mmCIF file of C-alpha atoms and ligand atoms in Angstrom:
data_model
loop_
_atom_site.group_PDB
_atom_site.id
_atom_site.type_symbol
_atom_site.label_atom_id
_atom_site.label_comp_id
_atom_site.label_asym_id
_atom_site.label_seq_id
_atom_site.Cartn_x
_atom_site.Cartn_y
_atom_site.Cartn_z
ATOM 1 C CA UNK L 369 -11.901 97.898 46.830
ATOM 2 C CA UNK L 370 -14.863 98.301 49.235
ATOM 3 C CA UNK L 371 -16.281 95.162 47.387
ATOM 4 C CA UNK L 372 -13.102 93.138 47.965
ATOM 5 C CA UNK L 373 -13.192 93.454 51.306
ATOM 6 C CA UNK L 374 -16.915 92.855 51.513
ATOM 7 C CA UNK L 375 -16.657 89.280 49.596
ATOM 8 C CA UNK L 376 -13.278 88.822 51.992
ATOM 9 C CA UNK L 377 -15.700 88.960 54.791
ATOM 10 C CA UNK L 378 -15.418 92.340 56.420
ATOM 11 C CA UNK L 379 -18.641 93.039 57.676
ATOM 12 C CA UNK L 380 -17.492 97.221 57.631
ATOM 13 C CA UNK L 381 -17.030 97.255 53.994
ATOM 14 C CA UNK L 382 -20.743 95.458 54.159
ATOM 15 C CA UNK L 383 -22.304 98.406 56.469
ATOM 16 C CA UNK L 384 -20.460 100.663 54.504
ATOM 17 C CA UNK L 385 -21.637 99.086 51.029
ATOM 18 C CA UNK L 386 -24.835 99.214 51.548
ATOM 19 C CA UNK L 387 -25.176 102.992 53.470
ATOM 20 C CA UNK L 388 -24.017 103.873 49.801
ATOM 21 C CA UNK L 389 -27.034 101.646 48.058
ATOM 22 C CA UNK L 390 -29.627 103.349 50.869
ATOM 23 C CA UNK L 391 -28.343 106.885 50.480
ATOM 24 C CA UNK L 392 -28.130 106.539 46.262
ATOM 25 C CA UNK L 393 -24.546 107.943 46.533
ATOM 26 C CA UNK L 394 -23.373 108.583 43.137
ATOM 27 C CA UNK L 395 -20.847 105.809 42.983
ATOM 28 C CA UNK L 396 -23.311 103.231 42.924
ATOM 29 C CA UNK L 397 -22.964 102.287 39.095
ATOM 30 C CA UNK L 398 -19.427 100.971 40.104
ATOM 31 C CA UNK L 399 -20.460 99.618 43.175
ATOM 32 C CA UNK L 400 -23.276 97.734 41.020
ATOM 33 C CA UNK L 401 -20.345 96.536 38.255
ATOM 34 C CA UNK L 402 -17.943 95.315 40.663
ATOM 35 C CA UNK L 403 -21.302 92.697 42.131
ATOM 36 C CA UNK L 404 -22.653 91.473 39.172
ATOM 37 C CA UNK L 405 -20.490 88.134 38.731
ATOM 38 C CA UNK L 406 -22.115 87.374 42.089
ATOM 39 C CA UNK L 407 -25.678 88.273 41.662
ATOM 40 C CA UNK L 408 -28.089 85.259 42.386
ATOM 41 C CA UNK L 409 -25.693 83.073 44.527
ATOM 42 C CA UNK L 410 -28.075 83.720 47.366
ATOM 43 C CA UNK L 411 -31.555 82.716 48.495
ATOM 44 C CA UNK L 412 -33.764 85.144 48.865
ATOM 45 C CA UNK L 413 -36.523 85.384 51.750
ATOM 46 C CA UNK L 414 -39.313 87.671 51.946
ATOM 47 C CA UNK L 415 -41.263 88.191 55.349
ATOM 48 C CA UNK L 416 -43.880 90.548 55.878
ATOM 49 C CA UNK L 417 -47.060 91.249 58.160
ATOM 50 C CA UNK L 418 -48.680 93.530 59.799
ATOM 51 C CA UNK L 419 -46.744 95.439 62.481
ATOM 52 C CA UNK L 420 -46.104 93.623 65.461
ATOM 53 C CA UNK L 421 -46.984 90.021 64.482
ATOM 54 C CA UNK L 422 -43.306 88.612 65.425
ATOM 55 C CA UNK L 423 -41.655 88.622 61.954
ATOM 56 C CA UNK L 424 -38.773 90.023 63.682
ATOM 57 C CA UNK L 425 -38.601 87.541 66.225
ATOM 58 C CA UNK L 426 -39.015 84.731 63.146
ATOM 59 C CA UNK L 427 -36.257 86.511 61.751
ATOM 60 C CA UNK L 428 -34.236 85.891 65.057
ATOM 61 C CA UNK L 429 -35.620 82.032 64.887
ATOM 62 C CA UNK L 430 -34.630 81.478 61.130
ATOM 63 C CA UNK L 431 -31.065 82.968 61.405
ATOM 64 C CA UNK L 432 -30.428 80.386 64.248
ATOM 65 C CA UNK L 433 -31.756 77.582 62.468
ATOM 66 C CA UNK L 434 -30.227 78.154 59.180
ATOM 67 C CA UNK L 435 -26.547 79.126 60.825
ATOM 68 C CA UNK L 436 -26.910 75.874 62.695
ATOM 69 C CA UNK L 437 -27.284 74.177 58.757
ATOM 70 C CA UNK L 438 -23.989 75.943 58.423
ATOM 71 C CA UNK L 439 -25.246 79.048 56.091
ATOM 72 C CA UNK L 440 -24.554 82.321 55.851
ATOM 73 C CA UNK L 441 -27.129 84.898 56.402
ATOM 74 C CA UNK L 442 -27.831 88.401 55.963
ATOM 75 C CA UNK L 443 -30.847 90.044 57.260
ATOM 76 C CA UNK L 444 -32.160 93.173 55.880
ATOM 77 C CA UNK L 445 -35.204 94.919 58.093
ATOM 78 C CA UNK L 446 -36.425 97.475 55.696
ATOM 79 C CA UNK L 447 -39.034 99.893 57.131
ATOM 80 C CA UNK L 448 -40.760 101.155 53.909
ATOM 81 C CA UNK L 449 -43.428 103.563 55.741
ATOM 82 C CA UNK L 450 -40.540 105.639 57.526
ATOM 83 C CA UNK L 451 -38.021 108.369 56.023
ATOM 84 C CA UNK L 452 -35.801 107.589 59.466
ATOM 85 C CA UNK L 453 -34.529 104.986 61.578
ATOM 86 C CA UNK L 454 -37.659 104.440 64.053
ATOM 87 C CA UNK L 455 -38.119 102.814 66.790
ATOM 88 C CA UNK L 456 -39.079 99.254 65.121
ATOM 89 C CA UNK L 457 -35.663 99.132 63.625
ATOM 90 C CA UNK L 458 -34.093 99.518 67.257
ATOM 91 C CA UNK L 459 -36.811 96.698 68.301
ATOM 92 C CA UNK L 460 -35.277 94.909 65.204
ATOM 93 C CA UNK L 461 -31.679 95.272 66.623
ATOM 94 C CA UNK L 462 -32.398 94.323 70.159
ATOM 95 C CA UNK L 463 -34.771 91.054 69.096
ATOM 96 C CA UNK L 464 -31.741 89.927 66.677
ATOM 97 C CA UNK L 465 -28.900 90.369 69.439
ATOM 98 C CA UNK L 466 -28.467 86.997 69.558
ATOM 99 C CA UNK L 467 -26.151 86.996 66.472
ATOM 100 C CA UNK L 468 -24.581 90.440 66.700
ATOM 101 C CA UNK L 469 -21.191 88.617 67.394
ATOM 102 C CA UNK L 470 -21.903 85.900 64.716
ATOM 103 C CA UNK L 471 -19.480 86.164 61.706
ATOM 104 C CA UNK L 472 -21.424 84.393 59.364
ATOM 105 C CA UNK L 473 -24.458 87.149 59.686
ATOM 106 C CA UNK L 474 -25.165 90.172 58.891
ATOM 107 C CA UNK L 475 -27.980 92.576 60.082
ATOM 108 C CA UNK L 476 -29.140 95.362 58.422
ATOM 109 C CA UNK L 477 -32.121 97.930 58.861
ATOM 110 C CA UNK L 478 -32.638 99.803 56.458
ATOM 111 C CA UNK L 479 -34.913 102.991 55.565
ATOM 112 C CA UNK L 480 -35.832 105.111 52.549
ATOM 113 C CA UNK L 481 -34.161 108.118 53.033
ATOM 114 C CA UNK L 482 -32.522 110.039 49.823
ATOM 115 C CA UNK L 483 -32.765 106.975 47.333
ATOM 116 C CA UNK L 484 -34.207 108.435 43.906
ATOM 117 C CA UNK L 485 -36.719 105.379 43.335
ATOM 118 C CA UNK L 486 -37.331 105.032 47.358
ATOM 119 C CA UNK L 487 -36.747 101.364 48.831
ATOM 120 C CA UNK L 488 -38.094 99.311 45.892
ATOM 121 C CA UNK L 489 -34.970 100.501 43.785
ATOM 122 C CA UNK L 490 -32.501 99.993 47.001
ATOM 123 C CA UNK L 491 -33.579 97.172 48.368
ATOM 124 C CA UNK L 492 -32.556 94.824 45.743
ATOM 125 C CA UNK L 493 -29.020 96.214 45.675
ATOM 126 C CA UNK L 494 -28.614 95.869 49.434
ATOM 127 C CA UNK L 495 -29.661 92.322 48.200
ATOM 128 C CA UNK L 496 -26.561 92.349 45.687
ATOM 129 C CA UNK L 497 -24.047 93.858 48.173
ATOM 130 C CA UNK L 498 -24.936 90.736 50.742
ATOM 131 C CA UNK L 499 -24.994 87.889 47.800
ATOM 132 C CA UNK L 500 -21.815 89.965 46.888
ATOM 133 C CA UNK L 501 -20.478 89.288 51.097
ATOM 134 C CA UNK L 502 -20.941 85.496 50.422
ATOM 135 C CA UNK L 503 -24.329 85.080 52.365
ATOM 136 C CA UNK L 504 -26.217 81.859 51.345
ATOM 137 C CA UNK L 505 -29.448 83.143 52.003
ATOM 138 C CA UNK L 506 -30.902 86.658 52.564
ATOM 139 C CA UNK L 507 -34.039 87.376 54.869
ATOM 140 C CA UNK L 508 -35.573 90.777 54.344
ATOM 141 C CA UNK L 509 -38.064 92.028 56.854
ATOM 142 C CA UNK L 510 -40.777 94.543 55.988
ATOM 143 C CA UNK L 511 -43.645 95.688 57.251
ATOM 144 C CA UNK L 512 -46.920 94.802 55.638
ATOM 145 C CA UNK L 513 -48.334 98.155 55.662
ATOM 146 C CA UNK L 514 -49.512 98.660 52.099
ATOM 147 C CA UNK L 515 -48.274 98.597 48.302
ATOM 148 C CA UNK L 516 -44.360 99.462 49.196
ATOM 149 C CA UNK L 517 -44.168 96.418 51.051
ATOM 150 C CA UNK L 518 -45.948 94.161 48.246
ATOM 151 C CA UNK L 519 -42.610 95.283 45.809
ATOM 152 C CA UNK L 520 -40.011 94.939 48.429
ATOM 153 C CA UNK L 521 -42.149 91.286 49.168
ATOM 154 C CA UNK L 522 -42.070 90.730 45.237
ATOM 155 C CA UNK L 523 -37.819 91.109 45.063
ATOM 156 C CA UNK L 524 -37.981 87.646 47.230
ATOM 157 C CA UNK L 525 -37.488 83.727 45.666
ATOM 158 C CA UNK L 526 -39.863 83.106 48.916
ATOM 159 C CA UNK L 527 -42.601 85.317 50.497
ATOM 160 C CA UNK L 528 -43.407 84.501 53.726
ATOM 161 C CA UNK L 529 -46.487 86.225 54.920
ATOM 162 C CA UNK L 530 -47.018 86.454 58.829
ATOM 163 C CA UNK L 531 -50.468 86.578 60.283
ATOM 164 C CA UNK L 532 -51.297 86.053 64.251
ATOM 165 C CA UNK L 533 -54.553 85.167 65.897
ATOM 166 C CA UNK L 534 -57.365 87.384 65.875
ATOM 167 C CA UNK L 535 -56.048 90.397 64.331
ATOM 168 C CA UNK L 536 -58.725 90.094 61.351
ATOM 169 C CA UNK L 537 -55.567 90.063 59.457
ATOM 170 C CA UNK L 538 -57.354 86.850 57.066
ATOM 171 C CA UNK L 539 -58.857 89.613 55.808
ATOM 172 C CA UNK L 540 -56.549 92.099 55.530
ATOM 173 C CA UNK L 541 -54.280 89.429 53.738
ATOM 174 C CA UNK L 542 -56.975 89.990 50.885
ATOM 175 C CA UNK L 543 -57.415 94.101 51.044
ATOM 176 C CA UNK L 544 -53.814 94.670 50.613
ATOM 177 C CA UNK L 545 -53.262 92.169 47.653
ATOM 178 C CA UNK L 546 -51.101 90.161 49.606
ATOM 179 C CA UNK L 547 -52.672 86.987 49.070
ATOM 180 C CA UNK L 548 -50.983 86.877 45.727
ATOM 181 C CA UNK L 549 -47.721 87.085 46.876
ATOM 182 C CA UNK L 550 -47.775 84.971 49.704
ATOM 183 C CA UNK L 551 -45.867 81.604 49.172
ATOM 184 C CA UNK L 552 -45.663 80.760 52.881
ATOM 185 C CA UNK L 553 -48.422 81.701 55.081
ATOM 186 C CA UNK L 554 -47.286 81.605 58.461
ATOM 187 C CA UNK L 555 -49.429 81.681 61.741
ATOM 188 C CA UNK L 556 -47.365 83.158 64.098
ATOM 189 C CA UNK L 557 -48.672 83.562 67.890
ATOM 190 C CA UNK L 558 -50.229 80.248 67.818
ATOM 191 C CA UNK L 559 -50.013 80.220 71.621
ATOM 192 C CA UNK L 560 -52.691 82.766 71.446
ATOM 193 C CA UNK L 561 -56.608 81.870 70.741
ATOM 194 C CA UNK L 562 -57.699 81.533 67.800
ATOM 195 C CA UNK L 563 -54.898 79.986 66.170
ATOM 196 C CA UNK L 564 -57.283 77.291 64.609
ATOM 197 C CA UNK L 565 -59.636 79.708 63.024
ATOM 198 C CA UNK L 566 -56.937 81.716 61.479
ATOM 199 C CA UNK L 567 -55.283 78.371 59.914
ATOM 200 C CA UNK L 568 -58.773 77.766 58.856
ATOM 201 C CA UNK L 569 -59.254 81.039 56.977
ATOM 202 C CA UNK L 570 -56.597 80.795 55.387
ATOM 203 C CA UNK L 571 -56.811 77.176 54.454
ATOM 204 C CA UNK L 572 -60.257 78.410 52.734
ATOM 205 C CA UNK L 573 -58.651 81.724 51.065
ATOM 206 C CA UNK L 574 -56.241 79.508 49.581
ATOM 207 C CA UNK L 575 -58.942 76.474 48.700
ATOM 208 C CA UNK L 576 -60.696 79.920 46.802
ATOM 209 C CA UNK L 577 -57.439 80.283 44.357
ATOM 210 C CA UNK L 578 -57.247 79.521 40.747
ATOM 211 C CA UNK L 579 -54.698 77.092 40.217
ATOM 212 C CA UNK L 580 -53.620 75.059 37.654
ATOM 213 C CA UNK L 581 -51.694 71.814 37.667
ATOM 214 C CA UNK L 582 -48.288 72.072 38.909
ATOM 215 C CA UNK L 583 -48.723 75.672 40.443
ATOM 216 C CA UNK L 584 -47.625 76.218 43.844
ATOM 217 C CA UNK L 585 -50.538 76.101 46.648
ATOM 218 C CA UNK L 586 -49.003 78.342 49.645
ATOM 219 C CA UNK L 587 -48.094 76.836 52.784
ATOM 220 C CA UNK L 588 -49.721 77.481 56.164
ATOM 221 C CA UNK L 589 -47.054 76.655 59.078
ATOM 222 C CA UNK L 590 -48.136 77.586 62.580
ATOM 223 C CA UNK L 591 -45.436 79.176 64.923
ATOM 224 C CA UNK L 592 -44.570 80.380 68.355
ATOM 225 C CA UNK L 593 -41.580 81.878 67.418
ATOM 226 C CA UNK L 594 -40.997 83.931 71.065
ATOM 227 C CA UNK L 595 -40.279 80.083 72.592
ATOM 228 C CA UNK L 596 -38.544 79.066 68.644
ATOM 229 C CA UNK L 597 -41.690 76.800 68.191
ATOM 230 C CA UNK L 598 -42.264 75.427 64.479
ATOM 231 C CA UNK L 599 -39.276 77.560 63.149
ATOM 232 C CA UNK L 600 -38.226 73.594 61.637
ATOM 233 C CA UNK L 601 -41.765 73.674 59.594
ATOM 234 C CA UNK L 602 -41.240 77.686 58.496
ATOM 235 C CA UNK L 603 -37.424 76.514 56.878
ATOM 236 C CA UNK L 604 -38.938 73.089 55.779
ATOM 237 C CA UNK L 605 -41.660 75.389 53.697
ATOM 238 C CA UNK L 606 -39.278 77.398 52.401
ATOM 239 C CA UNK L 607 -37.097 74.521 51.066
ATOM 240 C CA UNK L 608 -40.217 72.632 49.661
ATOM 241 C CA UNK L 609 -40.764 75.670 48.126
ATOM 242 C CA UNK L 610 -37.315 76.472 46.869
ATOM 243 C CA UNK L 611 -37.413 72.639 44.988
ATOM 244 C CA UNK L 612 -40.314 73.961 43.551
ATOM 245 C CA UNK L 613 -39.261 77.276 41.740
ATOM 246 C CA UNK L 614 -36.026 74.884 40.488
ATOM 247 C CA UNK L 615 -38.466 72.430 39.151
ATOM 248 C CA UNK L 616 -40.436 74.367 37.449
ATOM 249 C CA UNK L 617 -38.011 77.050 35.961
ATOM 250 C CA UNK L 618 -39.812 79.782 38.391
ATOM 251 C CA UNK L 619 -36.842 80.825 40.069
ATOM 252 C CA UNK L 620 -35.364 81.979 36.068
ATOM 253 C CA UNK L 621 -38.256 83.261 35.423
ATOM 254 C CA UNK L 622 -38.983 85.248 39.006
ATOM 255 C CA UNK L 623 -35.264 86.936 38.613
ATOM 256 C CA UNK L 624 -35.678 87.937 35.294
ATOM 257 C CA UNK L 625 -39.401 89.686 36.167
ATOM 258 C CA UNK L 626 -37.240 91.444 39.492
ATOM 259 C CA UNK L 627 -34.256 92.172 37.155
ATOM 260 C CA UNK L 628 -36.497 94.273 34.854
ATOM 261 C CA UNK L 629 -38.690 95.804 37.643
ATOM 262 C CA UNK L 630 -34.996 96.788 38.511
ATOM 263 C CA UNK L 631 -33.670 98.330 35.111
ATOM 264 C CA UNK L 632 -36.650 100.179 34.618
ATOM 265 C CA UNK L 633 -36.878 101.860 38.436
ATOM 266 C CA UNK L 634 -33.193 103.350 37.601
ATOM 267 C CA UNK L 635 -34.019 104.644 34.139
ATOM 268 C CA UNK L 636 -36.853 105.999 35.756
ATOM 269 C CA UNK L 637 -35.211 107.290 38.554
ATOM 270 C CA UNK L 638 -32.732 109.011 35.777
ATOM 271 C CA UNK L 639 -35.559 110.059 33.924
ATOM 272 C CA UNK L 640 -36.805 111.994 36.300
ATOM 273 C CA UNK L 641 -33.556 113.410 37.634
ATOM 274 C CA UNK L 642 -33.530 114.956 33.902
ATOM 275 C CA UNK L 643 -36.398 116.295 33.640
ATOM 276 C CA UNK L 644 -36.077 117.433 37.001
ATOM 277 C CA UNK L 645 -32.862 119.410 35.785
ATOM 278 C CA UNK L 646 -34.926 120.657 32.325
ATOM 279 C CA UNK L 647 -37.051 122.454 34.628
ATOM 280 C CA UNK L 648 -34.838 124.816 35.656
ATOM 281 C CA UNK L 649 -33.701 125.325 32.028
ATOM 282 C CA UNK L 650 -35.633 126.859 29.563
ATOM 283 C CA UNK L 651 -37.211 124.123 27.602
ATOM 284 C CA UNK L 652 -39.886 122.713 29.587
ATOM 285 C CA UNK L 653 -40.552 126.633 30.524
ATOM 286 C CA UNK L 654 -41.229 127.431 26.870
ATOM 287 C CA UNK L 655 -43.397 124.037 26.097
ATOM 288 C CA UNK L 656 -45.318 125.432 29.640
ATOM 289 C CA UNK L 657 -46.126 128.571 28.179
ATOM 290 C CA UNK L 658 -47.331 127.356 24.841
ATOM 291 C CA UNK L 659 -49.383 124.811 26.314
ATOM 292 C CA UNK L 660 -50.712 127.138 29.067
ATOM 293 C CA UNK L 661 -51.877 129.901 25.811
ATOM 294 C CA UNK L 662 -53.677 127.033 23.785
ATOM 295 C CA UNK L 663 -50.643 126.613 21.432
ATOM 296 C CA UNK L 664 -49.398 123.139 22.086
ATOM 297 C CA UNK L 665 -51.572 120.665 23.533
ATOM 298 C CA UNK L 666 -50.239 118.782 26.287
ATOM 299 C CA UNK L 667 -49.232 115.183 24.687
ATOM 300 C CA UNK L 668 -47.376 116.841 22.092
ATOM 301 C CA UNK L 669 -45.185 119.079 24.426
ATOM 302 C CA UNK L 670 -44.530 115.668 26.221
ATOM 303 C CA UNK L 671 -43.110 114.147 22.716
ATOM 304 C CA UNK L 672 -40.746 117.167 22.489
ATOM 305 C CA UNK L 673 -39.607 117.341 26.145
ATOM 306 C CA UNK L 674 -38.834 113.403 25.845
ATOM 307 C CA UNK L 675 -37.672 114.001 22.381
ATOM 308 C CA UNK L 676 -35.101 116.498 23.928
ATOM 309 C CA UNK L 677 -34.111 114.140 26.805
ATOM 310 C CA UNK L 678 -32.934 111.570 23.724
ATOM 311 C CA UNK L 679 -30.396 114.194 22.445
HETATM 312 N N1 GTP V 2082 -47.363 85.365 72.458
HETATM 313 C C1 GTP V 2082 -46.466 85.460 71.493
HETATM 314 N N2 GTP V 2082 -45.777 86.607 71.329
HETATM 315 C C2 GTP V 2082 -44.887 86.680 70.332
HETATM 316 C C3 GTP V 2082 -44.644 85.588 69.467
HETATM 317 N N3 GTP V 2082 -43.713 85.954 68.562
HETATM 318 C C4 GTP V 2082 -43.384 87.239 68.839
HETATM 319 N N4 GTP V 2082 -44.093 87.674 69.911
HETATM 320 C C5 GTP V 2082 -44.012 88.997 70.544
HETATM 321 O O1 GTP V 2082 -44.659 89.966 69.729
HETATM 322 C C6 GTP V 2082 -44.020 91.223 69.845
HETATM 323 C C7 GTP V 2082 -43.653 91.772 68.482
HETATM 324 O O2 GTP V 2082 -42.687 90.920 67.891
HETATM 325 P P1 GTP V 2082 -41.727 91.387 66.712
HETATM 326 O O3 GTP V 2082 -40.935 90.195 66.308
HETATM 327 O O4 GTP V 2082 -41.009 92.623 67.054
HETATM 328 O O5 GTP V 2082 -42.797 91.739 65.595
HETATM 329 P P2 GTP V 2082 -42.544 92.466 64.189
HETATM 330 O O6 GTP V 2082 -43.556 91.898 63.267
HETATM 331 O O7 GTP V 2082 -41.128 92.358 63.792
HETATM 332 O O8 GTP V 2082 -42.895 93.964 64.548
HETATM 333 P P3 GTP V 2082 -42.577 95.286 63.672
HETATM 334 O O9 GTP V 2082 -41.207 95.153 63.081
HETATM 335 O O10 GTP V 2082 -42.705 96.392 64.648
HETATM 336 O O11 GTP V 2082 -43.645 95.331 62.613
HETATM 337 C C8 GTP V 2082 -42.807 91.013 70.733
HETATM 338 O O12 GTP V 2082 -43.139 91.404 72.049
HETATM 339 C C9 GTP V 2082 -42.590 89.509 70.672
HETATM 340 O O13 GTP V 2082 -41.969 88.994 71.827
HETATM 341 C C10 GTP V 2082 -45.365 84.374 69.682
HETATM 342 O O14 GTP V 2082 -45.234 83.376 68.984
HETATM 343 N N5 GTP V 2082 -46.264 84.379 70.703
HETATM 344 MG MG1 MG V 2083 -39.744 93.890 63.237
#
């Protein structure tokens, strides 16, 4: 019912969906049933950065531009690094006021609290829940803060990667493996100095690439997205780049690699749960005490606990 009234447009049954994905409630298998004729109706947007670099604010920008194309958009801001709404999120909410009375968008934050296989496993069904409301494309917003970030980035058709001026973030870009997932890089702040250097780092990180024919080179767009400057170059990218994953069968093939990164984080996630519930029984006590005395050896006490979690 909940998912009727979602794809009817009420943007409750939305908030309310997708509280269940975040907190893992238990109905989520039937929440996950009733959404799969709909799964992959909607674009998917990735943008990430370092904290404070304006991705928020692009957010803002992109939501006007695409609503003015007439599309529907959800925006999920997914804070990976915090267990509680923070105080980005509420930074989030004020910076993407501008829509909060728009019926074709929806606004989400989102954080990892309770969900078995943390936001990697809920993000992509908050994802579901929005294709699910009808939205044409879905942005999701996460801070570039380490390897969480890189799997929330790596649920995306798109990753847009946000750097600003003389943050040594260039470099950064490399540490943090985020190079490789970047599709867009955009160069946000370009008001500030430096703007040219950064575009010219980049520019040379991405000359440094192995490519071969036909690959996709990433995209550096410049922005000023606090006055909405170059947000018409950031959605041109992301089109150019959308023709490009049709073309080439990449968007298939991308869904299918996020689809099984998917199945296997809830069997894991069960997994887990089970053997989390063996402990307090008496068969992984036993196999302990074997192992502990010399007995067993280690490997083989793992074949008979997972040998136990077939029956
Ligand atoms: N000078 C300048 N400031 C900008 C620009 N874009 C955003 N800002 C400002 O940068 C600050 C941070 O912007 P946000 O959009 O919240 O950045 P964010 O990346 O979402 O930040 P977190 O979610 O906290 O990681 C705000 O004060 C913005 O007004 C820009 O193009 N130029
Ligand atoms: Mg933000």
């Amino acid at each position: 019912m909940l998912v009727e009234r979602a794809r009817a447009g009420d943007p409750r049954a939305v908030a309310r969906l997708i509280t269940l994905v975040e907190s893992g409630d238990e109905v989520l298998p039937q929440v996950a049933a009733a959404l799969a004729p709909y799964s992959g109706q909607a674009q998917v947007v990735g943008l990430t950065g370092s904290p404070g670099v304006g991705k928020s604010t692009t957010t803002n920008e992109l939501v006007r531009a695409l609503r003015a194309q007439g599309r529907r958009v959800g925006v999920l801001a997914v804070d990976p690094s915090s267990p509680f709404t923070g105080g980005a999120i509420l930074g989030d909410r004020v910076r993407m006021q501008d829509h909060a009375t728009d019926p074709g968008v929806y606004i989400r934050s989102m954080s990892s609290r309770g969900h078995l296989g943390g936001l990697s496993a809920a993000t992509p069904q908050a994802v579901r829940v929005l294709e699910g409301a009808g939205c044409d494309v879905v942005l999701v917003e996460t801070v570039g803060v380490g390897q969480a970030e890189v799997e929330v980035a790596s649920l995306a058709d798109t990753t847009l990667v946000l750097l600003a001026p003389g943050m040594g973030d260039a470099i950064q870009a490399v540490k943090a493996g985020i190079l490789e997932i970047a599709d867009v890089f955009v160069v946000n702040k370009a008001d500030r100095d430096g703007a040219d250097a950064t575009v010219r780092d980049i520019n040379g990180m991405i000359a440094l690439g192995e490519r071969g024919p036909g690959e996709w080179r990433p995209q550096v767009v410049r922005s000023i997205a606090a006055r909405g400057e170059g947000i018409d170059d950031i959605v041109a990218a992301i089109d150019k780049h959308r023709s490009w994953l049709v073309e080439h069968d990449e968007l298939r093939r991308r869904r299918e690699a996020r689809a099984a990164a998917e199945i296997e984080a809830i069997a894991l996630g069960a997994l887990r749960a089970r053997i989390g519930s063996l402990r307090d029984g008496t068969g992984l006590a036993a196999l302990a005490g074997r192992v502990a005395e010399g007995t067993l050896d280690p490997y083989a006490a793992a074949g008979e606990l997972l040998a136990e979690l077939g029956n």
